[in-house]
mmCIF file of C-alpha atoms and ligand atoms in Angstrom:
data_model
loop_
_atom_site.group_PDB
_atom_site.id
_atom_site.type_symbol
_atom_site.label_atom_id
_atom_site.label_comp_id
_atom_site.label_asym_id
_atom_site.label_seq_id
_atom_site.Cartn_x
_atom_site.Cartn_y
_atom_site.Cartn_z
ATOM 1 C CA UNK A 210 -7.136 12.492 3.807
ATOM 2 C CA UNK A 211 -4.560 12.243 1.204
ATOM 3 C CA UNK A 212 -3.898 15.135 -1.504
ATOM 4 C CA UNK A 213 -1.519 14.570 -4.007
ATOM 5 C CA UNK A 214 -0.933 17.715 -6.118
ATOM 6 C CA UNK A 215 0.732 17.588 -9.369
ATOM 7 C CA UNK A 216 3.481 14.950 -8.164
ATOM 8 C CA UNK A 217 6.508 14.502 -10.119
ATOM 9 C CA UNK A 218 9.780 12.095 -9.511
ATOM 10 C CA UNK A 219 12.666 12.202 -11.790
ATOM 11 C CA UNK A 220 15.228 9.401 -12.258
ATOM 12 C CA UNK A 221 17.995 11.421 -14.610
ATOM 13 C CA UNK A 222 15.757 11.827 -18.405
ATOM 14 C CA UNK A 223 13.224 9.377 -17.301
ATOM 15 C CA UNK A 224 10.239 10.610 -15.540
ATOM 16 C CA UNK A 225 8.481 8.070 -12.759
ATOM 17 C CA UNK A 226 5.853 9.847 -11.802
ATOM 18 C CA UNK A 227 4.612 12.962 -14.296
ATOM 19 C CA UNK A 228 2.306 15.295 -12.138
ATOM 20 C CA UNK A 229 -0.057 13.055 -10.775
ATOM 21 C CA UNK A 230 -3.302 14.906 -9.033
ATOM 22 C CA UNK A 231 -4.832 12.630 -6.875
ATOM 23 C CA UNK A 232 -7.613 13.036 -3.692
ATOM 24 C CA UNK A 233 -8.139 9.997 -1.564
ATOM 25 C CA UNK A 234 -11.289 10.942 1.346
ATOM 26 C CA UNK A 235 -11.588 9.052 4.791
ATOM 27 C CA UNK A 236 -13.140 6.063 5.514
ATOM 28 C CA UNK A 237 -12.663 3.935 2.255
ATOM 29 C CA UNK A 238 -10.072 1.603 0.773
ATOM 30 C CA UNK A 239 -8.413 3.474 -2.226
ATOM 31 C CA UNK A 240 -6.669 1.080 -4.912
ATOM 32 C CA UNK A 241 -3.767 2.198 -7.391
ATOM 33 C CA UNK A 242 -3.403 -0.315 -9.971
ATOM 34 C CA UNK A 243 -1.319 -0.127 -13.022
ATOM 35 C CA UNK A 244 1.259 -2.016 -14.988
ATOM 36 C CA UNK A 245 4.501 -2.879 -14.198
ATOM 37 C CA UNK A 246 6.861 0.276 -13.935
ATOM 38 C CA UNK A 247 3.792 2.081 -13.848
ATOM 39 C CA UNK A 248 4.980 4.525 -11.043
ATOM 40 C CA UNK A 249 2.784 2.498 -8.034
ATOM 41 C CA UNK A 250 5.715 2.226 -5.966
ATOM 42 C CA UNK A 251 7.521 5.362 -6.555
ATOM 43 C CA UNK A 252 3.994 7.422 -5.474
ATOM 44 C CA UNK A 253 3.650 5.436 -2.380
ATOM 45 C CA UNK A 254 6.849 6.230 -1.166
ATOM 46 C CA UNK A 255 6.528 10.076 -1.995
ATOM 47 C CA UNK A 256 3.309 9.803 0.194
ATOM 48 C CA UNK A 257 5.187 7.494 2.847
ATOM 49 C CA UNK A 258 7.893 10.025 2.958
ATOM 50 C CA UNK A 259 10.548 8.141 2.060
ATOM 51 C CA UNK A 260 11.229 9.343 -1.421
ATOM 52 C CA UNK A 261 11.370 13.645 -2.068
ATOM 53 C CA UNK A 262 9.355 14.515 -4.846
ATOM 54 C CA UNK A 263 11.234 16.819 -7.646
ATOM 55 C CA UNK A 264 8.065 18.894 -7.653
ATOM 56 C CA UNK A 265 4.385 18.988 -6.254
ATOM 57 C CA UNK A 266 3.565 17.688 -3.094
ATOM 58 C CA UNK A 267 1.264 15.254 -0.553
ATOM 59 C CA UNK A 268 -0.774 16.318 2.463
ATOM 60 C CA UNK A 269 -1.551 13.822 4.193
ATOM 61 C CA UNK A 270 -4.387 14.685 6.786
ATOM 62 C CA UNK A 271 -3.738 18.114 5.915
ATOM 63 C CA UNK A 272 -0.023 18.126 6.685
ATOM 64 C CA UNK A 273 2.317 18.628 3.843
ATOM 65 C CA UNK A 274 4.948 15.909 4.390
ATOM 66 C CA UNK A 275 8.165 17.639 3.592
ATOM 67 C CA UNK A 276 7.153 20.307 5.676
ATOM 68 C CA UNK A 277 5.513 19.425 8.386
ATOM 69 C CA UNK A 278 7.034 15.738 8.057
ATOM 70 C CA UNK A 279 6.523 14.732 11.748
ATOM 71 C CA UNK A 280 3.161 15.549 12.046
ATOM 72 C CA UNK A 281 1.997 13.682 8.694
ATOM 73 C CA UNK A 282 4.174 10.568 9.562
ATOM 74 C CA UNK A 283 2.846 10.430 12.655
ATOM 75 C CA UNK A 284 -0.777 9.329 11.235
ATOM 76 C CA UNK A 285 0.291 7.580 8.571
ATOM 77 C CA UNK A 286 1.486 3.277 8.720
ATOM 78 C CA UNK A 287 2.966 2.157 5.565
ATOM 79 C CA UNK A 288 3.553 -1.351 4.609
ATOM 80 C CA UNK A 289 6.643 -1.393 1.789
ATOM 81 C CA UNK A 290 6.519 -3.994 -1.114
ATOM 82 C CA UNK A 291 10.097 -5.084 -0.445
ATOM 83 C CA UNK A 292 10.561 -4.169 3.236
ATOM 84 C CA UNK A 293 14.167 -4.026 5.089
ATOM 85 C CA UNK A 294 13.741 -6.039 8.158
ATOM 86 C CA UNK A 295 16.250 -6.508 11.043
ATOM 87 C CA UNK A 296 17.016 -10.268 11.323
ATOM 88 C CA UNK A 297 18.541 -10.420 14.785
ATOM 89 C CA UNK A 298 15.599 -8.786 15.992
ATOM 90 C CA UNK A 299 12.302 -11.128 17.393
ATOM 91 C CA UNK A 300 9.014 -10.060 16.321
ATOM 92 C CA UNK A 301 8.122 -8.259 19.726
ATOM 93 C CA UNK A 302 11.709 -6.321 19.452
ATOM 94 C CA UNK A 303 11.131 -5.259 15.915
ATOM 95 C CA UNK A 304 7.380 -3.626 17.021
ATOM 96 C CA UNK A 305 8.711 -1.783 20.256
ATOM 97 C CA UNK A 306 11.051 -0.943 18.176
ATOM 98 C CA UNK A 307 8.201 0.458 15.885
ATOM 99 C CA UNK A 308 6.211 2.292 18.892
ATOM 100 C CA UNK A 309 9.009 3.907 19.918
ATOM 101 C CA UNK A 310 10.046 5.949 16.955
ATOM 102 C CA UNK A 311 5.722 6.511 16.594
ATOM 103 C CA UNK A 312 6.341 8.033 20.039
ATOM 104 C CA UNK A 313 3.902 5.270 22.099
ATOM 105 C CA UNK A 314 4.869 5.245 25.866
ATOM 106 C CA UNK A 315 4.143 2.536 29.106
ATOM 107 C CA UNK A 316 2.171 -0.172 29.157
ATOM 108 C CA UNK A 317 0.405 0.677 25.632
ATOM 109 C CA UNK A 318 3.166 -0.432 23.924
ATOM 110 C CA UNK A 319 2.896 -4.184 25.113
ATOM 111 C CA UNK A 320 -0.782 -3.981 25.259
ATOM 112 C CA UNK A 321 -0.585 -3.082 21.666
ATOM 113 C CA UNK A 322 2.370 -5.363 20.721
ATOM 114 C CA UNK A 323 -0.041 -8.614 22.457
ATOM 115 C CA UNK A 324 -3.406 -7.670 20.389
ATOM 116 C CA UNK A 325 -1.486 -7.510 17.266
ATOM 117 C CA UNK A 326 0.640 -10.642 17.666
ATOM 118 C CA UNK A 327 -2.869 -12.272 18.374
ATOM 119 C CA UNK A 328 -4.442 -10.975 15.401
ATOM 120 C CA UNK A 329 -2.071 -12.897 12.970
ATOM 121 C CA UNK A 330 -1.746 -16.000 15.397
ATOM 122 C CA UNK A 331 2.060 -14.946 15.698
ATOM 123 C CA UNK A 332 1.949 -14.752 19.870
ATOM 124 C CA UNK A 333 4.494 -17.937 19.843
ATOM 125 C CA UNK A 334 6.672 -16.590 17.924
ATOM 126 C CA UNK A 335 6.569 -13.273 19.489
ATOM 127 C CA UNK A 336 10.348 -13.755 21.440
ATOM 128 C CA UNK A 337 11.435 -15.738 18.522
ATOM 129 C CA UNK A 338 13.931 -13.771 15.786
ATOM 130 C CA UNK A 339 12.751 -12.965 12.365
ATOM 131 C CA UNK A 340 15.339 -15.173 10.492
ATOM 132 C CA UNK A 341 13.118 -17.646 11.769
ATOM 133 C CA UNK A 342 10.102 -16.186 10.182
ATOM 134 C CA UNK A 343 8.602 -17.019 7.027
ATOM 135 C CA UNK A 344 8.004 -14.772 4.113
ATOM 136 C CA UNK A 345 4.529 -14.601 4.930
ATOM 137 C CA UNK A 346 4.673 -13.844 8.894
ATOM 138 C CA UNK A 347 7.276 -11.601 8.240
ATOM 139 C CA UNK A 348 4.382 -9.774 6.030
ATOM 140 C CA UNK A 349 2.025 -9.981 9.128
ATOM 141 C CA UNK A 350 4.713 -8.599 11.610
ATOM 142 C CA UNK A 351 5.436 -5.397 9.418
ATOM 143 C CA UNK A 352 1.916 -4.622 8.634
ATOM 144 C CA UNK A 353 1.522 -4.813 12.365
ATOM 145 C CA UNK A 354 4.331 -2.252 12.591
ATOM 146 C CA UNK A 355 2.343 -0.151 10.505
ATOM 147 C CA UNK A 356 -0.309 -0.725 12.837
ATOM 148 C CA UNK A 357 1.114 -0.443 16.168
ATOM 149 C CA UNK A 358 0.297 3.336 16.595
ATOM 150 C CA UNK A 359 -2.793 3.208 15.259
ATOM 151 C CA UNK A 360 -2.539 5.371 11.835
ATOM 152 C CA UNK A 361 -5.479 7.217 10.010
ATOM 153 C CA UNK A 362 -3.975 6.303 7.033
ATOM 154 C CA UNK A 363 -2.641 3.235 6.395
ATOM 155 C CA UNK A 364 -0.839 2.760 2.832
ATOM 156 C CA UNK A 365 -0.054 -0.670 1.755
ATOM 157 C CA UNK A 366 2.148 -1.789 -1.359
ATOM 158 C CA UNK A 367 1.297 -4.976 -3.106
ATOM 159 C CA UNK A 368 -0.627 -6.149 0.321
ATOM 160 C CA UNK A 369 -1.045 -9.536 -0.588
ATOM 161 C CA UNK A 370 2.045 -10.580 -1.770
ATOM 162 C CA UNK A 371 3.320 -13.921 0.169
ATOM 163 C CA UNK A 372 0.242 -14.327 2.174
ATOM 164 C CA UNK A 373 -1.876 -17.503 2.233
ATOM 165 C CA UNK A 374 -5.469 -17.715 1.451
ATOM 166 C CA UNK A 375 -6.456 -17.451 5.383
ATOM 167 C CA UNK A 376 -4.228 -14.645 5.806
ATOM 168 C CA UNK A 377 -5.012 -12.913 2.896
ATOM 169 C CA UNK A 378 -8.934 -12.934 4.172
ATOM 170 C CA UNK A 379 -7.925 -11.800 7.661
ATOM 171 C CA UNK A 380 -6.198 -8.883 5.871
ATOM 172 C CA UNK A 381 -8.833 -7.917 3.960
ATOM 173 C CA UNK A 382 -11.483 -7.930 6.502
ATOM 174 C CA UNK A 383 -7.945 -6.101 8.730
ATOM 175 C CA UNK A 384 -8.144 -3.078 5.955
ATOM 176 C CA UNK A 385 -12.337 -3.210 6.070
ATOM 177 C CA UNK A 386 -12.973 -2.760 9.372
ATOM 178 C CA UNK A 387 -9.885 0.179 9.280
ATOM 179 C CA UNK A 388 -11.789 2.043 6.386
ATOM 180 C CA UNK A 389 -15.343 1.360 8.630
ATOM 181 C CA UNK A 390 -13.646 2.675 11.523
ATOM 182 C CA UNK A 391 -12.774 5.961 9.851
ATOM 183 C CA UNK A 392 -9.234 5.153 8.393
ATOM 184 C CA UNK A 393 -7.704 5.689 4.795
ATOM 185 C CA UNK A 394 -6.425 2.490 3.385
ATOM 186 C CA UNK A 395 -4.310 3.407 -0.112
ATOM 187 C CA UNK A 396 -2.879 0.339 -1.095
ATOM 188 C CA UNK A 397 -1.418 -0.643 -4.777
ATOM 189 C CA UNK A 398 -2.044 -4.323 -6.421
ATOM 190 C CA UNK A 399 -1.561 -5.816 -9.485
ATOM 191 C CA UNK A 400 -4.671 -8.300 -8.764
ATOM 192 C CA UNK A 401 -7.732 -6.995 -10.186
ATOM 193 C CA UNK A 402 -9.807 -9.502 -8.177
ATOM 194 C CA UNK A 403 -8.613 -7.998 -4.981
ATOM 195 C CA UNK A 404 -9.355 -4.553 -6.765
ATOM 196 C CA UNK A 405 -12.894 -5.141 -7.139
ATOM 197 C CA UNK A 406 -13.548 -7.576 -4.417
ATOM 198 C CA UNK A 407 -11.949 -4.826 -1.941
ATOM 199 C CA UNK A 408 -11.875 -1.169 -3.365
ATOM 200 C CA UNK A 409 -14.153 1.759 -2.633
ATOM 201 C CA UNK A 410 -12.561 3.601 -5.598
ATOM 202 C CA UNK A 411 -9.479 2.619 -7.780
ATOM 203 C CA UNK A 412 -7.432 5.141 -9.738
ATOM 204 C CA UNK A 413 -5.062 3.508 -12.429
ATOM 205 C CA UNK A 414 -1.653 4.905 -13.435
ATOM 206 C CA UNK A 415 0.227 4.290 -16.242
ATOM 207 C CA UNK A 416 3.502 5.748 -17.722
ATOM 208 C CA UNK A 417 3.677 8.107 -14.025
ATOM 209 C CA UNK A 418 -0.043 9.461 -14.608
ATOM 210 C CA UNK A 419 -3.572 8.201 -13.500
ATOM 211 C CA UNK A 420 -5.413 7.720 -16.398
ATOM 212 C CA UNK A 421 -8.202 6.717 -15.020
ATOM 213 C CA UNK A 422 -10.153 7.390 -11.144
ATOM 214 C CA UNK A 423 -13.695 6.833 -9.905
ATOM 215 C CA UNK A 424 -15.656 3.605 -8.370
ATOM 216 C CA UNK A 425 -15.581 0.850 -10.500
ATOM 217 C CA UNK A 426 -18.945 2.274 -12.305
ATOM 218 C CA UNK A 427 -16.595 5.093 -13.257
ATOM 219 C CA UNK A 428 -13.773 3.008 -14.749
ATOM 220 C CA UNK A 429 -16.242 1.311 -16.749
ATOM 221 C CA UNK A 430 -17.908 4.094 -18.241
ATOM 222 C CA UNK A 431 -14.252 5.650 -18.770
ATOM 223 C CA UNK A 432 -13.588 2.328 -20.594
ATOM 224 C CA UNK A 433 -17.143 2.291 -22.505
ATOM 225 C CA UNK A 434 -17.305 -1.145 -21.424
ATOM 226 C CA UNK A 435 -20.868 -1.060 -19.222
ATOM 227 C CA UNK A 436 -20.315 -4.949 -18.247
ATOM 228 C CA UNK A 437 -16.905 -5.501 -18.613
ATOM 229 C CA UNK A 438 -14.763 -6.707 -15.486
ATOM 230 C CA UNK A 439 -12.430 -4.517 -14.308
ATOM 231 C CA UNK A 440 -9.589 -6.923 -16.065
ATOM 232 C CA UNK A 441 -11.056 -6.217 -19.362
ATOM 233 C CA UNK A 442 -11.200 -2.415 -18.375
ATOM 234 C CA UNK A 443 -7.907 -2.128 -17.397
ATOM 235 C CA UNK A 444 -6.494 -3.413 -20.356
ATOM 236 C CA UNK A 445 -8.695 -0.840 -22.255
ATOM 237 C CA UNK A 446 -7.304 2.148 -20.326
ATOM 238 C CA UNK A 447 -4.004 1.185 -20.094
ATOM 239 C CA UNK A 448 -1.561 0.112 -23.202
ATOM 240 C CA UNK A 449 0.049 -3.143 -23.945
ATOM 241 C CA UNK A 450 0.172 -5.936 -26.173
ATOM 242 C CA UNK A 451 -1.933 -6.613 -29.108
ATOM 243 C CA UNK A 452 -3.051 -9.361 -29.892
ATOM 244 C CA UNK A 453 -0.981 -9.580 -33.083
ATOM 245 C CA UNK A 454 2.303 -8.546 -30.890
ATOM 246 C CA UNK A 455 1.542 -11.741 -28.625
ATOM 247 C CA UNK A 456 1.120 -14.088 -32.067
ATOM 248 C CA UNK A 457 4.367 -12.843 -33.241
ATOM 249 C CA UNK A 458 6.394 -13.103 -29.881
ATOM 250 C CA UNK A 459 5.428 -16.472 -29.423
ATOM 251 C CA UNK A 460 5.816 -17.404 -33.517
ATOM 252 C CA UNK A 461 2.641 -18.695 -34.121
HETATM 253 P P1 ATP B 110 5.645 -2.779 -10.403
HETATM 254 O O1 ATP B 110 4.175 -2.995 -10.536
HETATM 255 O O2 ATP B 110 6.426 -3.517 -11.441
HETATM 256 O O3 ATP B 110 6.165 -2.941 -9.017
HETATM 257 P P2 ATP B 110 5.484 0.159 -10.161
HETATM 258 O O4 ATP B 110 4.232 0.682 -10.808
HETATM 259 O O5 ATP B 110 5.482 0.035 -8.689
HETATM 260 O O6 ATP B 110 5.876 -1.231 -10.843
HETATM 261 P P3 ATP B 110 7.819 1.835 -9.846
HETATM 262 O O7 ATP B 110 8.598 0.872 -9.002
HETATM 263 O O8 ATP B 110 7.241 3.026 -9.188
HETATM 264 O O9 ATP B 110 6.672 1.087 -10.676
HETATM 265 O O10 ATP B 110 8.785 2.308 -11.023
HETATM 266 C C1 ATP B 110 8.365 3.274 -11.976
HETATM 267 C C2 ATP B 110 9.486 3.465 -12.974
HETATM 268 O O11 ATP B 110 10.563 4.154 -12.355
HETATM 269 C C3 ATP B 110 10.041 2.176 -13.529
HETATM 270 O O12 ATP B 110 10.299 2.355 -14.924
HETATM 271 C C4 ATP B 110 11.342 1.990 -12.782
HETATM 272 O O13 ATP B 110 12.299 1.335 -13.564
HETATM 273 C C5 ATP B 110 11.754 3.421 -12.508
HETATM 274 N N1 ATP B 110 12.527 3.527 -11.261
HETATM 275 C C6 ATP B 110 12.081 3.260 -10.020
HETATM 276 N N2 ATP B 110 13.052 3.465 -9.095
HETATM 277 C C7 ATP B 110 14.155 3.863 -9.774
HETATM 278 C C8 ATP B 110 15.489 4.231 -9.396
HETATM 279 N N3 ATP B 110 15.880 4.241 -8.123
HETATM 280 N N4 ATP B 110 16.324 4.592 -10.387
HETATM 281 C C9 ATP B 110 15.937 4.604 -11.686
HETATM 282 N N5 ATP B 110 14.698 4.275 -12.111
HETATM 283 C C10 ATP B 110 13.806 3.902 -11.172
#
């Protein structure tokens, strides 16, 4: 459902992404995990659309989305980690708002505004303004927006991030039942619990290149660490801090 094909951004000499080859298939939850700076974020807005790649490309259902950009945006929700939202708009504003550039038309729009509101127990606040909201419901309302026109492939950066435990549940079993039901749920984290706990297959990046890609079975045997966790894996496959580094940072 999603190709990526030797993707490449460029910021000036430094290179984000460095020709990641990637192939997510239907009906799973995919994770990308990696450092910080890893290129996460940069990749899920080449695939969202938002950011041109310098070279390579995405298809996402088939569509490549620079040049058929309509028709892959239109099955694709994406969820941003640091999302601009519209203050002086209420909740139910903000997601017609949403349907309407997805194209959704009549009473589907409401009907789909209503179940989604319900989902995340935000139906009172649905005529309320977002600078009401808290960091957390404002989470819920855009990764309803994402939602509201019912994607194939939902991409999700940092999903978790501000939710509460109750929340964070309901997403989880939100993305499940979207992978069960025949979507494609990409989504990046930095928590490896919420990588194993909820991941089909995982790929990691680091420095703008997956090192690693399989179930977690694969990562493991990448890592020749048969019964490691997938913490102690991903600190094999990706670099960092020795031991010795940490003991001289912190003088002891
Ligand atoms: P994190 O887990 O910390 O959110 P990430 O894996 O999502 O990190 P990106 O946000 O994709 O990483 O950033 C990858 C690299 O590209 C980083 O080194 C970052 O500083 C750099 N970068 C991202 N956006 C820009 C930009 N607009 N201009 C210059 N450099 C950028």
């Amino acid at each position: 459902m999603i190709v990526l094909e030797g993707l490449t951004k460029r910021y000036g000499d430094f290179t984000a992404v460095g020709g990641v080859d990637l192939e997510v298939e239907g009906s799973q939850i995919f994770g990308l995990l990696g450092p910080n700076g890893a290129g996460k974020t940069t990749t899920l807005r080449m695939i969202a659309g938002i950011l041109k790649p310098d070279s390579g490309r995405v298809l996402v259902g088939g569509h490549d989305n620079v040049a058929e950009p309509m028709a892959a945006r239109r099955i694709l929700g994406f969820v941003p980690d640091r999302p601009f939202v519209y203050d002086k708009l209420t909740g139910a504003e903000l997601l017609r708002f949403s349907a309407g550039l997805y194209g959704l038309q009549g009473p589907e729009i409401e009907r789909r505004i209503d179940e989604l509101l319900a989902l995340w127990d935000l139906s009172p606040w649905k005529d309320q303004l977002v600078e009401s909201y808290s960091h957390g419901m404002r989470q819920k309302l855009i990764i309803s927006s994402a939602l509201i026109h019912r994607p194939r492939v939902l991409v999700v950066d940092e999903p978790m991030v501000g939710l509460d435990p109750r929340s964070a549940w309901l997403l989880k079993d939100v993305l499940r039942r979207f992978a069960d039901g025949g979507g494609t749920a990409l989504v990046s984290t930095h928590t490896l619990e919420l990588a194993e706990s909820l991941c089909d297959r995982l790929a990691v990046i680091d420095r703008g290149r997956v090192v690693a890609a399989g179930s977690i079975e694969d990562l493991r045997q990448e890592a020749r660490a048969e019964t490691a966790g997938l913490e102690e894996i991903f600190l094999r496959i990706t670099r960092g801090a020795t031991d010795s580094d940490i003991a001289r940072a912190v003088g002891d």
